[in-house]
Short mmCIF file of C-alpha atoms in Angstrom, two decimals:
data_model
loop_
_atom_site.label_atom_id
_atom_site.label_comp_id
_atom_site.label_asym_id
_atom_site.label_seq_id
_atom_site.Cartn_x
_atom_site.Cartn_y
_atom_site.Cartn_z
CA UNK I 1 31.30 -19.12 -174.17
CA UNK I 2 32.33 -21.05 -171.07
CA UNK I 3 30.81 -24.36 -172.41
CA UNK I 4 32.62 -23.64 -175.47
CA UNK I 5 36.07 -23.13 -173.77
CA UNK I 6 35.59 -26.35 -171.64
CA UNK I 7 34.84 -28.26 -174.72
CA UNK I 8 38.11 -27.12 -176.41
CA UNK I 9 40.05 -27.94 -173.47
CA UNK I 10 38.80 -31.24 -172.89
CA UNK I 11 39.36 -31.87 -176.76
CA UNK I 12 42.92 -30.65 -176.42
CA UNK I 13 43.59 -32.77 -173.81
CA UNK I 14 42.53 -35.72 -175.71
CA UNK I 15 44.42 -35.17 -178.67
CA UNK I 16 47.68 -36.91 -178.88
CA UNK I 17 50.77 -35.29 -177.66
CA UNK I 18 53.52 -34.05 -180.21
CA UNK I 19 56.47 -36.04 -179.76
CA UNK I 20 59.77 -34.15 -178.09
CA UNK I 21 61.77 -32.26 -180.76
CA UNK I 22 65.29 -32.80 -181.20
CA UNK I 23 67.71 -35.79 -181.03
CA UNK I 24 68.31 -37.57 -177.60
CA UNK I 25 71.60 -36.93 -176.13
CA UNK I 26 73.18 -38.09 -173.17
CA UNK I 27 74.64 -35.18 -170.90
CA UNK I 28 76.47 -35.09 -167.78
CA UNK I 29 74.43 -34.10 -164.67
CA UNK I 30 77.34 -33.08 -162.49
CA UNK I 31 81.17 -32.19 -162.66
CA UNK I 32 83.13 -35.78 -162.80
CA UNK I 33 86.84 -36.30 -162.55
CA UNK I 34 89.05 -38.37 -164.52
CA UNK I 35 89.00 -42.00 -163.56
CA UNK I 36 85.50 -41.88 -162.63
CA UNK I 37 83.42 -44.96 -163.47
CA UNK I 38 79.94 -43.70 -164.52
CA UNK I 39 76.57 -44.42 -162.70
CA UNK I 40 73.03 -43.72 -163.79
CA UNK I 41 72.86 -40.65 -161.63
CA UNK I 42 75.83 -39.09 -163.24
CA UNK I 43 73.93 -38.80 -166.40
CA UNK I 44 70.45 -37.61 -168.13
CA UNK I 45 69.09 -37.41 -171.52
CA UNK I 46 68.65 -34.00 -173.10
CA UNK I 47 67.20 -32.89 -176.47
CA UNK I 48 69.47 -30.91 -178.81
CA UNK I 49 68.98 -29.88 -182.57
CA UNK I 50 69.59 -32.90 -184.89
CA UNK I 51 72.62 -30.81 -186.34
CA UNK I 52 74.28 -30.68 -183.06
CA UNK I 53 74.10 -33.68 -181.74
CA UNK I 54 77.72 -35.40 -181.62
CA UNK I 55 78.32 -38.60 -183.91
CA UNK I 56 80.01 -40.29 -181.27
CA UNK I 57 77.39 -39.50 -178.52
CA UNK I 58 74.98 -41.53 -176.55
CA UNK I 59 71.21 -41.72 -177.02
CA UNK I 60 70.45 -43.85 -173.76
CA UNK I 61 71.82 -43.80 -170.19
CA UNK I 62 72.35 -47.52 -169.85
CA UNK I 63 74.67 -47.67 -172.64
CA UNK I 64 77.54 -45.38 -170.72
CA UNK I 65 77.04 -46.99 -167.25
CA UNK I 66 80.07 -48.60 -165.88
CA UNK I 67 82.49 -46.96 -168.48
CA UNK I 68 85.34 -45.14 -166.93
CA UNK I 69 86.19 -41.46 -167.83
CA UNK I 70 89.65 -40.88 -169.75
CA UNK I 71 89.64 -37.21 -168.47
CA UNK I 72 87.66 -34.61 -166.23
CA UNK I 73 84.07 -33.63 -167.72
CA UNK I 74 81.87 -30.80 -166.51
CA UNK I 75 78.16 -30.73 -166.03
CA UNK I 76 75.98 -30.06 -169.03
CA UNK I 77 78.54 -31.78 -171.50
CA UNK I 78 77.64 -34.27 -174.06
CA UNK I 79 79.12 -37.90 -173.07
CA UNK I 80 80.99 -39.00 -176.22
CA UNK I 81 83.02 -42.26 -176.75
CA UNK I 82 86.22 -40.15 -177.15
CA UNK I 83 85.84 -38.80 -173.30
CA UNK I 84 85.89 -42.79 -172.14
CA UNK I 85 88.77 -44.91 -171.35
CA UNK I 86 89.25 -47.50 -173.98
CA UNK I 87 89.16 -51.17 -172.98
CA UNK I 88 92.08 -52.17 -170.42
CA UNK I 89 94.08 -55.18 -169.49
CA UNK I 90 92.52 -54.98 -166.04
CA UNK I 91 89.14 -55.62 -168.00
CA UNK I 92 90.22 -59.20 -168.66
CA UNK I 93 91.35 -59.92 -165.05
CA UNK I 94 89.38 -62.97 -163.57
CA UNK I 95 87.89 -61.82 -159.96
CA UNK I 96 90.42 -61.81 -157.23
CA UNK I 97 93.47 -61.63 -159.67
CA UNK I 98 96.14 -59.03 -160.06
CA UNK I 99 98.15 -57.95 -163.33
CA UNK I 100 101.71 -58.19 -162.73
CA UNK I 101 104.64 -57.55 -165.29
CA UNK I 102 107.62 -60.07 -165.61
CA UNK I 103 110.35 -58.23 -167.37
CA UNK I 104 112.21 -60.86 -169.60
CA UNK I 105 116.26 -60.30 -170.77
CA UNK I 106 115.42 -61.79 -174.35
CA UNK I 107 112.70 -60.71 -176.18
CA UNK I 108 112.24 -63.97 -178.34
CA UNK I 109 109.67 -65.46 -175.86
CA UNK I 110 107.82 -62.13 -175.74
CA UNK I 111 107.45 -62.36 -179.16
CA UNK I 112 106.30 -65.76 -179.40
CA UNK I 113 103.58 -65.36 -176.37
CA UNK I 114 100.17 -64.17 -177.32
CA UNK I 115 97.22 -63.23 -174.71
CA UNK I 116 95.31 -66.51 -173.61
CA UNK I 117 98.68 -68.41 -173.36
CA UNK I 118 99.60 -69.88 -170.04
CA UNK I 119 102.99 -69.96 -168.49
CA UNK I 120 104.88 -70.93 -165.39
CA UNK I 121 107.49 -68.43 -163.68
CA UNK I 122 110.68 -70.30 -162.18
CA UNK I 123 113.37 -68.54 -160.00
CA UNK I 124 116.65 -68.52 -161.83
CA UNK I 125 118.20 -68.41 -158.58
CA UNK I 126 117.07 -71.82 -157.09
CA UNK I 127 115.03 -73.21 -159.60
CA UNK I 128 111.65 -72.99 -157.50
CA UNK I 129 108.33 -72.53 -159.25
CA UNK I 130 107.07 -69.02 -158.19
CA UNK I 131 103.81 -69.02 -159.95
CA UNK I 132 101.98 -71.93 -161.88
CA UNK I 133 99.50 -71.45 -164.70
CA UNK I 134 99.60 -67.63 -165.13
CA UNK I 135 97.28 -66.17 -167.67
CA UNK I 136 98.87 -64.13 -170.27
CA UNK I 137 97.37 -60.66 -170.87
CA UNK I 138 99.79 -59.07 -173.17
CA UNK I 139 103.44 -59.49 -174.49
CA UNK I 140 105.78 -57.54 -176.22
CA UNK I 141 107.68 -54.14 -175.32
CA UNK I 142 109.31 -50.99 -176.37
CA UNK I 143 112.35 -52.02 -178.21
CA UNK I 144 112.96 -50.46 -181.66
CA UNK I 145 116.48 -51.51 -182.32
CA UNK I 146 116.57 -54.70 -184.29
CA UNK I 147 113.79 -56.80 -184.66
CA UNK I 148 111.07 -54.49 -182.99
CA UNK I 149 108.55 -55.77 -180.53
CA UNK I 150 105.01 -54.88 -180.90
CA UNK I 151 104.01 -52.46 -177.97
CA UNK I 152 102.03 -54.30 -174.73
CA UNK I 153 98.54 -53.59 -175.38
CA UNK I 154 97.72 -51.70 -172.21
CA UNK I 155 96.98 -48.30 -171.11
CA UNK I 156 100.38 -48.11 -169.61
CA UNK I 157 103.38 -49.34 -171.70
CA UNK I 158 106.23 -50.79 -169.92
CA UNK I 159 109.76 -50.20 -171.45
CA UNK I 160 111.57 -53.42 -172.62
CA UNK I 161 110.58 -56.90 -173.62
CA UNK I 162 108.20 -58.44 -171.12
CA UNK I 163 104.94 -60.20 -170.44
CA UNK I 164 101.75 -58.76 -168.46
CA UNK I 165 100.08 -61.84 -166.70
CA UNK I 166 97.02 -62.12 -164.35
CA UNK I 167 97.95 -63.70 -161.05
CA UNK I 168 96.95 -63.78 -157.25
CA UNK I 169 98.61 -60.85 -155.28
CA UNK I 170 100.75 -63.23 -153.13
CA UNK I 171 102.17 -64.65 -156.37
CA UNK I 172 102.85 -61.06 -157.72
CA UNK I 173 104.57 -60.63 -154.33
CA UNK I 174 106.77 -63.56 -155.06
CA UNK I 175 107.48 -62.39 -158.47
CA UNK I 176 108.71 -58.94 -157.25
CA UNK I 177 111.12 -60.59 -154.66
CA UNK I 178 112.68 -62.80 -157.28
CA UNK I 179 113.49 -59.79 -159.81
CA UNK I 180 114.76 -57.72 -157.02
CA UNK I 181 116.75 -55.06 -158.26
CA UNK I 182 118.71 -57.16 -160.42
CA UNK I 183 118.99 -56.63 -164.30
CA UNK I 184 115.48 -56.80 -165.95
CA UNK I 185 114.54 -60.46 -166.95
CA UNK I 186 117.32 -62.03 -164.93
CA UNK I 187 115.48 -63.38 -161.78
CA UNK I 188 112.74 -65.03 -163.40
CA UNK I 189 112.45 -67.69 -166.41
CA UNK I 190 108.93 -68.40 -168.01
CA UNK I 191 108.05 -71.98 -169.22
CA UNK I 192 104.98 -71.97 -171.54
CA UNK I 193 102.20 -74.80 -171.40
CA UNK I 194 101.05 -76.61 -174.56
CA UNK I 195 97.46 -75.24 -175.68
CA UNK I 196 94.67 -77.42 -174.53
#
């Protein structure tokens, strides 16, 4: 009988193991706050019944690493695309640059500008160049009276026509000084570079 039991145990160990049951679902390993950038230690993979698997969920941890939470989430919850912050203008910033908003008195230029355009910022007070070759990230604004402007494509819309640019912190400071507390769009004028 003992020989038979030993043979059964050896044979059972040699047989291929059944694959884990259920769908792979990435879940949160601990409570996380809004704005948290996800690292591998924040997540693990669990097995859920196929009919309970979230359609917008993740099956691999590495697919969600680096994403930013749009709201708080608690341990054990499945991580879905809806819980993550969408792409941001900040993602387009070159290294060492900041995003600055330049309000415009006339929405015409805001309507003409497109992401990727290059502009110079000039002080309307003394004509000095405040910033050169600024990269346009978004243009537009919340203006719906006559000829509505499309909203700025950022997570935080800015009222009135204007443009978001990528620039160095020192240039952003000069832009702020030039605009001061004047009527939006009065202190700075933009000139647009020819493409190429």
